[in-house]
Amino acid sequence: MGAPAPHSGRTGHTGDTGHARPRARRTAHPVEEEGARDLRGAAHAAQVRELTAAGVLDDPAWRAAFAAVPRHVFVPWFFTVRGAGHERLWGEDPDPARRARWLRGVYQDAPLATRLRDGELVSSSSQPSLMAKMLAALDVRDGDRVLEIGTGSGYNAALLCHRLGDHLVTTVDLDEEITESARAHLAALGYRPAVVTGDGARGCPARAPYDRILVTCTLPRIPHAWLGQCRPGARILAPLSTGLIALRVRDADFAEGRFLHTPAYFVPLRGAVARAPGETPGQGIPYELVENERFQFMLGLTGGALHPREALDLWRAEGRPARERFGVTVAAGGQWAWLDDPQGPYVWPLGEDEDAGR
């Protein structure tokens, strides 16, 4: 776990127990239940067709995974903005019109807010097309061991299980309520990966080594602990600023890579490295550039190292560079972002790595 905060989901909501196992409406007539199953099946099939037509399911293995794993099982409810508050749409709502709205929402290509805490989003179900792009970019091979940081609803873990097998998938989330709920969703479809409650910034050393690490929450920097849990040549794909960094791990002390062209907006990581550097744009930044998503990406990446005005001058001087021209290096002595060349002249520290040395 692009679009407003998809991504890795979490939360708790007043009056919401967080128990996410879908519940059957025991009073419903069997014909009505069969009709509901047919509607859900048709909506699921339509989504797979749409993602295929959009070109994000070119890999037959991932297309088969999306066809086999229905999203609605992992999103029994979600929240939409309603006035100054939120409305919960639920798959078992007694109102047929509201159930229909829930089903349409579940199978839209959009992120869904699945958990709120004190009105703030803490967990979501990521946008399916972004999930498909990230899974393709992860470049898994048969037999790869994958660590997912940010379990959310469990939907992404189910796709990984279908592609690789349960025993090769580990997924971690900080919130026990989230992991319990995801475990129930996964079990409902027969998937049993290792679902771990813990700080994702520390990885899961008990299940290492990993060939791939997939992150579905925005980071301020790459936790150094992950490198030591990877095999040489492993790939880490993680949201950073508003982009996706693809790192190749050399060893426990070094990883490096470039950003993909894909924009990505996720719920922030909670835990040991949850503090993100950065400033808000200051005076003197033209409004149209404050709203420019490419410039916002650079501003987020260089926040704390460059004044927003300096970032704007450099961005203009370098021809308004796209995400692919930026990269990140993680080394024993720290980590830094760079433009075009990791050796400079344009490099920016990503902040102190609190996990280095742990």
GROMACS .gro file of C-alpha atoms in nm:
model
  358
    1MET     CA    1   0.000   0.000   0.000
    2GLY     CA    2  -0.114   0.720  -0.625
    3ALA     CA    3  -0.396   0.935  -0.521
    4PRO     CA    4  -0.460   1.091  -0.189
    5ALA     CA    5  -0.305   0.882   0.084
    6PRO     CA    6  -0.362   0.533  -0.038
    7HIS     CA    7  -0.173   0.343   0.057
    8SER     CA    8  -0.075   0.138   0.370
    9GLY     CA    9  -0.377   0.167   0.589
   10ARG     CA   10  -0.442   0.190   0.958
   11THR     CA   11  -0.695   0.323   1.213
   12GLY     CA   12  -0.962   0.296   1.474
   13HIS     CA   13  -1.294   0.476   1.473
   14THR     CA   14  -1.540   0.559   1.747
   15GLY     CA   15  -1.793   0.280   1.757
   16ASP     CA   16  -1.584   0.063   1.523
   17THR     CA   17  -1.438  -0.248   1.685
   18GLY     CA   18  -1.193  -0.304   1.400
   19HIS     CA   19  -1.312  -0.664   1.367
   20ALA     CA   20  -1.290  -0.696   0.991
   21ARG     CA   21  -1.402  -1.050   0.917
   22PRO     CA   22  -1.698  -1.017   0.676
   23ARG     CA   23  -2.023  -1.113   0.845
   24ALA     CA   24  -2.305  -1.286   0.662
   25ARG     CA   25  -2.651  -1.134   0.684
   26ARG     CA   26  -2.820  -1.431   0.845
   27THR     CA   27  -3.168  -1.299   0.776
   28ALA     CA   28  -3.110  -1.267   0.403
   29HIS     CA   29  -3.287  -1.502   0.165
   30PRO     CA   30  -3.056  -1.749  -0.019
   31VAL     CA   31  -3.157  -1.602  -0.354
   32GLU     CA   32  -3.067  -1.255  -0.226
   33GLU     CA   33  -2.727  -1.385  -0.107
   34GLU     CA   34  -2.663  -1.545  -0.444
   35GLY     CA   35  -2.753  -1.221  -0.617
   36ALA     CA   36  -2.512  -1.027  -0.395
   37ARG     CA   37  -2.234  -1.275  -0.475
   38ASP     CA   38  -2.305  -1.236  -0.845
   39LEU     CA   39  -2.288  -0.856  -0.821
   40ARG     CA   40  -1.960  -0.869  -0.631
   41GLY     CA   41  -1.815  -1.120  -0.874
   42ALA     CA   42  -1.916  -0.906  -1.171
   43ALA     CA   43  -1.767  -0.592  -1.015
   44HIS     CA   44  -1.444  -0.777  -0.940
   45ALA     CA   45  -1.417  -0.912  -1.295
   46ALA     CA   46  -1.484  -0.565  -1.437
   47GLN     CA   47  -1.201  -0.420  -1.228
   48VAL     CA   48  -0.954  -0.678  -1.357
   49ARG     CA   49  -1.059  -0.599  -1.715
   50GLU     CA   50  -1.014  -0.227  -1.653
   51LEU     CA   51  -0.669  -0.270  -1.498
   52THR     CA   52  -0.568  -0.494  -1.787
   53ALA     CA   53  -0.693  -0.242  -2.042
   54ALA     CA   54  -0.497   0.031  -1.860
   55GLY     CA   55  -0.178  -0.167  -1.917
   56VAL     CA   56  -0.089  -0.225  -1.551
   57LEU     CA   57  -0.147  -0.603  -1.555
   58ASP     CA   58   0.074  -0.704  -1.846
   59ASP     CA   59   0.235  -0.980  -1.641
   60PRO     CA   60   0.003  -1.286  -1.660
   61ALA     CA   61   0.105  -1.394  -1.307
   62TRP     CA   62  -0.008  -1.067  -1.151
   63ARG     CA   63  -0.319  -1.060  -1.369
   64ALA     CA   64  -0.408  -1.404  -1.234
   65ALA     CA   65  -0.346  -1.284  -0.878
   66PHE     CA   66  -0.578  -0.984  -0.917
   67ALA     CA   67  -0.840  -1.211  -1.075
   68ALA     CA   68  -0.817  -1.456  -0.786
   69VAL     CA   69  -0.820  -1.208  -0.497
   70PRO     CA   70  -1.143  -1.002  -0.456
   71ARG     CA   71  -1.088  -0.662  -0.300
   72HIS     CA   72  -1.426  -0.653  -0.124
   73VAL     CA   73  -1.318  -0.926   0.120
   74PHE     CA   74  -1.046  -0.691   0.249
   75VAL     CA   75  -1.262  -0.378   0.256
   76PRO     CA   76  -1.585  -0.476   0.435
   77TRP     CA   77  -1.632  -0.104   0.500
   78PHE     CA   78  -1.466   0.225   0.416
   79PHE     CA   79  -1.511   0.591   0.499
   80THR     CA   80  -1.598   0.879   0.270
   81VAL     CA   81  -1.594   1.249   0.350
   82ARG     CA   82  -1.940   1.378   0.430
   83GLY     CA   83  -1.970   1.743   0.523
   84ALA     CA   84  -1.734   1.813   0.812
   85GLY     CA   85  -1.717   1.444   0.907
   86HIS     CA   86  -1.708   1.096   0.759
   87GLU     CA   87  -1.966   0.848   0.643
   88ARG     CA   88  -1.907   0.474   0.671
   89LEU     CA   89  -2.020   0.259   0.380
   90TRP     CA   90  -2.061  -0.105   0.474
   91GLY     CA   91  -2.108  -0.419   0.268
   92GLU     CA   92  -2.368  -0.554   0.510
   93ASP     CA   93  -2.572  -0.236   0.540
   94PRO     CA   94  -2.947  -0.315   0.546
   95ASP     CA   95  -3.005  -0.032   0.297
   96PRO     CA   96  -2.962  -0.170  -0.060
   97ALA     CA   97  -2.868   0.173  -0.197
   98ARG     CA   98  -2.588   0.211   0.055
   99ARG     CA   99  -2.465  -0.143  -0.013
  100ALA     CA  100  -2.456  -0.057  -0.383
  101ARG     CA  101  -2.251   0.257  -0.308
  102TRP     CA  102  -2.011   0.045  -0.103
  103LEU     CA  103  -1.965  -0.204  -0.387
  104ARG     CA  104  -1.909   0.067  -0.647
  105GLY     CA  105  -1.653   0.230  -0.420
  106VAL     CA  106  -1.466  -0.093  -0.347
  107TYR     CA  107  -1.413  -0.164  -0.715
  108GLN     CA  108  -1.323   0.186  -0.823
  109ASP     CA  109  -0.957   0.243  -0.903
  110ALA     CA  110  -0.912   0.461  -0.597
  111PRO     CA  111  -0.763   0.444  -0.248
  112LEU     CA  112  -1.014   0.386   0.031
  113ALA     CA  113  -0.994   0.509   0.390
  114THR     CA  114  -1.042   0.196   0.600
  115ARG     CA  115  -0.952   0.320   0.947
  116LEU     CA  116  -0.972   0.657   1.118
  117ARG     CA  117  -0.848   0.761   1.459
  118ASP     CA  118  -0.974   1.088   1.606
  119GLY     CA  119  -1.075   1.189   1.255
  120GLU     CA  120  -0.728   1.125   1.111
  121LEU     CA  121  -0.653   0.863   0.846
  122VAL     CA  122  -0.428   0.589   0.984
  123SER     CA  123  -0.495   0.310   0.736
  124SER     CA  124  -0.622   0.273   0.383
  125SER     CA  125  -0.660   0.030   0.099
  126SER     CA  126  -0.427   0.142  -0.178
  127GLN     CA  127  -0.531   0.236  -0.529
  128PRO     CA  128  -0.538  -0.095  -0.722
  129SER     CA  129  -0.359   0.041  -1.031
  130LEU     CA  130  -0.077   0.175  -0.812
  131MET     CA  131  -0.058  -0.161  -0.633
  132ALA     CA  132  -0.026  -0.334  -0.970
  133LYS     CA  133   0.251  -0.096  -1.080
  134MET     CA  134   0.441  -0.148  -0.756
  135LEU     CA  135   0.410  -0.526  -0.769
  136ALA     CA  136   0.539  -0.524  -1.127
  137ALA     CA  137   0.828  -0.295  -1.029
  138LEU     CA  138   0.914  -0.525  -0.739
  139ASP     CA  139   1.031  -0.772  -1.006
  140VAL     CA  140   0.976  -1.087  -0.802
  141ARG     CA  141   1.095  -1.429  -0.913
  142ASP     CA  142   0.963  -1.768  -0.808
  143GLY     CA  143   1.108  -1.858  -0.470
  144ASP     CA  144   1.169  -1.496  -0.360
  145ARG     CA  145   1.107  -1.418   0.006
  146VAL     CA  146   0.917  -1.089   0.043
  147LEU     CA  147   0.875  -0.860   0.342
  148GLU     CA  148   0.585  -0.614   0.324
  149ILE     CA  149   0.599  -0.309   0.550
  150GLY     CA  150   0.246  -0.183   0.615
  151THR     CA  151  -0.008  -0.466   0.623
  152GLY     CA  152  -0.318  -0.249   0.602
  153SER     CA  153  -0.621  -0.450   0.497
  154GLY     CA  154  -0.415  -0.752   0.390
  155TYR     CA  155  -0.512  -0.720   0.022
  156ASN     CA  156  -0.155  -0.667  -0.099
  157ALA     CA  157  -0.030  -0.958   0.111
  158ALA     CA  158  -0.295  -1.182  -0.047
  159LEU     CA  159  -0.177  -1.089  -0.396
  160LEU     CA  160   0.181  -1.172  -0.294
  161CYS     CA  161   0.068  -1.504  -0.144
  162HIS     CA  162  -0.113  -1.598  -0.463
  163ARG     CA  163   0.195  -1.518  -0.670
  164LEU     CA  164   0.465  -1.667  -0.444
  165GLY     CA  165   0.306  -1.890  -0.180
  166ASP     CA  166   0.217  -1.815   0.181
  167HIS     CA  167   0.547  -1.937   0.326
  168LEU     CA  168   0.745  -1.676   0.132
  169VAL     CA  169   0.543  -1.372   0.247
  170THR     CA  170   0.588  -1.176   0.570
  171THR     CA  171   0.384  -0.865   0.641
  172VAL     CA  172   0.433  -0.625   0.933
  173ASP     CA  173   0.218  -0.353   1.085
  174LEU     CA  174   0.252  -0.153   1.407
  175ASP     CA  175  -0.111  -0.182   1.512
  176GLU     CA  176  -0.237  -0.512   1.654
  177GLU     CA  177  -0.593  -0.426   1.561
  178ILE     CA  178  -0.482  -0.396   1.198
  179THR     CA  179  -0.284  -0.719   1.192
  180GLU     CA  180  -0.566  -0.916   1.356
  181SER     CA  181  -0.814  -0.781   1.104
  182ALA     CA  182  -0.583  -0.850   0.807
  183ARG     CA  183  -0.516  -1.202   0.932
  184ALA     CA  184  -0.891  -1.270   0.936
  185HIS     CA  185  -0.936  -1.130   0.586
  186LEU     CA  186  -0.649  -1.343   0.455
  187ALA     CA  187  -0.774  -1.659   0.627
  188ALA     CA  188  -1.120  -1.608   0.477
  189LEU     CA  189  -0.961  -1.673   0.137
  190GLY     CA  190  -0.727  -1.945   0.259
  191TYR     CA  191  -0.406  -1.737   0.274
  192ARG     CA  192  -0.177  -1.770   0.576
  193PRO     CA  193   0.137  -1.561   0.543
  194ALA     CA  194   0.335  -1.454   0.850
  195VAL     CA  195   0.141  -1.151   0.981
  196VAL     CA  196   0.357  -0.976   1.240
  197THR     CA  197   0.267  -0.695   1.480
  198GLY     CA  198   0.570  -0.471   1.522
  199ASP     CA  199   0.759  -0.161   1.412
  200GLY     CA  200   0.812  -0.193   1.038
  201ALA     CA  201   1.120   0.030   1.060
  202ARG     CA  202   1.294  -0.259   1.232
  203GLY     CA  203   1.183  -0.511   0.970
  204CYS     CA  204   1.137  -0.870   1.081
  205PRO     CA  205   1.478  -1.029   1.142
  206ALA     CA  206   1.326  -1.359   1.255
  207ARG     CA  207   1.203  -1.426   0.899
  208ALA     CA  208   1.508  -1.291   0.713
  209PRO     CA  209   1.683  -1.300   0.473
  210TYR     CA  210   1.458  -1.134   0.213
  211ASP     CA  211   1.490  -1.100  -0.163
  212ARG     CA  212   1.240  -0.815  -0.182
  213ILE     CA  213   1.102  -0.553   0.058
  214LEU     CA  214   0.782  -0.376  -0.044
  215VAL     CA  215   0.677  -0.070   0.155
  216THR     CA  216   0.323   0.071   0.153
  217CYS     CA  217   0.370   0.374   0.377
  218THR     CA  218   0.561   0.697   0.317
  219LEU     CA  219   0.908   0.718   0.473
  220PRO     CA  220   1.133   1.009   0.569
  221ARG     CA  221   1.437   0.788   0.496
  222ILE     CA  222   1.527   0.420   0.457
  223PRO     CA  223   1.570   0.232   0.787
  224HIS     CA  224   1.923   0.091   0.786
  225ALA     CA  225   1.803  -0.226   0.963
  226TRP     CA  226   1.637  -0.344   0.641
  227LEU     CA  227   1.966  -0.376   0.454
  228GLY     CA  228   2.101  -0.629   0.702
  229GLN     CA  229   1.790  -0.844   0.653
  230CYS     CA  230   1.832  -0.858   0.275
  231ARG     CA  231   2.025  -1.097   0.056
  232PRO     CA  232   2.288  -0.931  -0.170
  233GLY     CA  233   2.109  -0.810  -0.481
  234ALA     CA  234   1.775  -0.772  -0.304
  235ARG     CA  235   1.536  -0.498  -0.415
  236ILE     CA  236   1.362  -0.249  -0.186
  237LEU     CA  237   1.068  -0.053  -0.326
  238ALA     CA  238   0.946   0.224  -0.097
  239PRO     CA  239   0.752   0.553  -0.106
  240LEU     CA  240   0.976   0.851  -0.029
  241SER     CA  241   0.855   1.211  -0.062
  242THR     CA  242   0.583   1.161  -0.328
  243GLY     CA  243   0.774   0.907  -0.535
  244LEU     CA  244   0.882   0.543  -0.533
  245ILE     CA  245   1.249   0.466  -0.476
  246ALA     CA  246   1.379   0.134  -0.611
  247LEU     CA  247   1.698   0.038  -0.428
  248ARG     CA  248   1.935  -0.246  -0.507
  249VAL     CA  249   2.101  -0.381  -0.193
  250ARG     CA  250   2.473  -0.460  -0.224
  251ASP     CA  251   2.525  -0.569   0.136
  252ALA     CA  252   2.425  -0.478   0.493
  253ASP     CA  253   2.593  -0.139   0.459
  254PHE     CA  254   2.503  -0.019   0.111
  255ALA     CA  255   2.204   0.021  -0.121
  256GLU     CA  256   2.141   0.260  -0.406
  257GLY     CA  257   1.883   0.328  -0.675
  258ARG     CA  258   1.666   0.572  -0.866
  259PHE     CA  259   1.305   0.680  -0.837
  260LEU     CA  260   1.040   0.542  -1.068
  261HIS     CA  261   0.843   0.792  -1.275
  262THR     CA  262   0.524   0.698  -1.087
  263PRO     CA  263   0.381   0.945  -0.832
  264ALA     CA  264   0.278   0.784  -0.503
  265TYR     CA  265   0.095   0.918  -0.198
  266PHE     CA  266   0.067   0.697   0.109
  267VAL     CA  267  -0.017   0.713   0.477
  268PRO     CA  268   0.307   0.794   0.667
  269LEU     CA  269   0.502   0.527   0.851
  270ARG     CA  270   0.438   0.519   1.224
  271GLY     CA  271   0.718   0.401   1.450
  272ALA     CA  272   1.087   0.459   1.509
  273VAL     CA  273   1.160   0.668   1.198
  274ALA     CA  274   0.823   0.836   1.158
  275ARG     CA  275   0.959   1.191   1.177
  276ALA     CA  276   0.977   1.335   0.827
  277PRO     CA  277   1.210   1.624   0.743
  278GLY     CA  278   1.083   1.914   0.541
  279GLU     CA  279   0.949   2.264   0.533
  280THR     CA  280   0.637   2.411   0.391
  281PRO     CA  281   0.696   2.639   0.093
  282GLY     CA  282   0.781   2.993   0.200
  283GLN     CA  283   0.691   3.327   0.057
  284GLY     CA  284   0.809   3.399  -0.293
  285ILE     CA  285   0.712   3.060  -0.441
  286PRO     CA  286   0.461   3.110  -0.724
  287TYR     CA  287   0.131   2.944  -0.640
  288GLU     CA  288   0.126   2.739  -0.961
  289LEU     CA  289   0.459   2.582  -0.859
  290VAL     CA  290   0.352   2.525  -0.501
  291GLU     CA  291   0.079   2.310  -0.659
  292ASN     CA  292   0.311   2.148  -0.918
  293GLU     CA  293   0.347   1.783  -0.818
  294ARG     CA  294   0.698   1.747  -0.968
  295PHE     CA  295   0.821   2.045  -0.771
  296GLN     CA  296   0.645   1.917  -0.460
  297PHE     CA  297   0.837   1.591  -0.499
  298MET     CA  298   1.172   1.773  -0.508
  299LEU     CA  299   1.069   1.998  -0.221
  300GLY     CA  300   0.980   1.694  -0.010
  301LEU     CA  301   1.304   1.518  -0.100
  302THR     CA  302   1.527   1.816  -0.020
  303GLY     CA  303   1.326   1.951   0.275
  304GLY     CA  304   1.551   2.052   0.563
  305ALA     CA  305   1.855   2.064   0.332
  306LEU     CA  306   1.744   2.330   0.083
  307HIS     CA  307   1.535   2.639   0.143
  308PRO     CA  308   1.223   2.620  -0.076
  309ARG     CA  309   1.349   2.914  -0.281
  310GLU     CA  310   1.683   2.741  -0.339
  311ALA     CA  311   1.499   2.426  -0.440
  312LEU     CA  312   1.290   2.626  -0.688
  313ASP     CA  313   1.597   2.793  -0.844
  314LEU     CA  314   1.773   2.459  -0.886
  315TRP     CA  315   1.463   2.290  -1.023
  316ARG     CA  316   1.424   2.559  -1.287
  317ALA     CA  317   1.797   2.564  -1.373
  318GLU     CA  318   1.796   2.187  -1.426
  319GLY     CA  319   1.500   2.193  -1.662
  320ARG     CA  320   1.228   2.096  -1.415
  321PRO     CA  321   1.361   1.742  -1.366
  322ALA     CA  322   1.124   1.447  -1.342
  323ARG     CA  323   1.142   1.189  -1.064
  324GLU     CA  324   1.357   0.947  -1.265
  325ARG     CA  325   1.654   1.183  -1.249
  326PHE     CA  326   1.663   1.160  -0.870
  327GLY     CA  327   1.802   0.878  -0.660
  328VAL     CA  328   1.900   0.773  -0.309
  329THR     CA  329   2.215   0.618  -0.162
  330VAL     CA  330   2.208   0.437   0.174
  331ALA     CA  331   2.551   0.374   0.324
  332ALA     CA  332   2.701   0.289   0.663
  333GLY     CA  333   2.775   0.655   0.729
  334GLY     CA  334   2.433   0.794   0.637
  335GLN     CA  335   2.206   0.838   0.339
  336TRP     CA  336   2.145   1.105   0.084
  337ALA     CA  337   1.928   1.195  -0.213
  338TRP     CA  338   2.083   1.315  -0.536
  339LEU     CA  339   2.006   1.454  -0.879
  340ASP     CA  340   2.156   1.265  -1.176
  341ASP     CA  341   2.475   1.147  -1.003
  342PRO     CA  342   2.520   1.003  -0.650
  343GLN     CA  343   2.863   1.168  -0.637
  344GLY     CA  344   2.723   1.515  -0.697
  345PRO     CA  345   2.724   1.802  -0.750
  346TYR     CA  346   2.365   1.796  -0.623
  347VAL     CA  347   2.327   1.580  -0.310
  348TRP     CA  348   2.117   1.628   0.004
  349PRO     CA  349   2.128   1.437   0.334
  350LEU     CA  350   1.809   1.257   0.425
  351GLY     CA  351   1.864   1.305   0.797
  352GLU     CA  352   2.026   1.100   1.068
  353ASP     CA  353   1.957   0.728   1.050
  354GLU     CA  354   1.835   0.644   1.397
  355ASP     CA  355   1.856   0.273   1.318
  356ALA     CA  356   2.218   0.271   1.206
  357GLY     CA  357   2.415   0.075   1.458
  358ARG     CA  358   2.117  -0.110   1.600
   0.00000   0.00000   0.00000
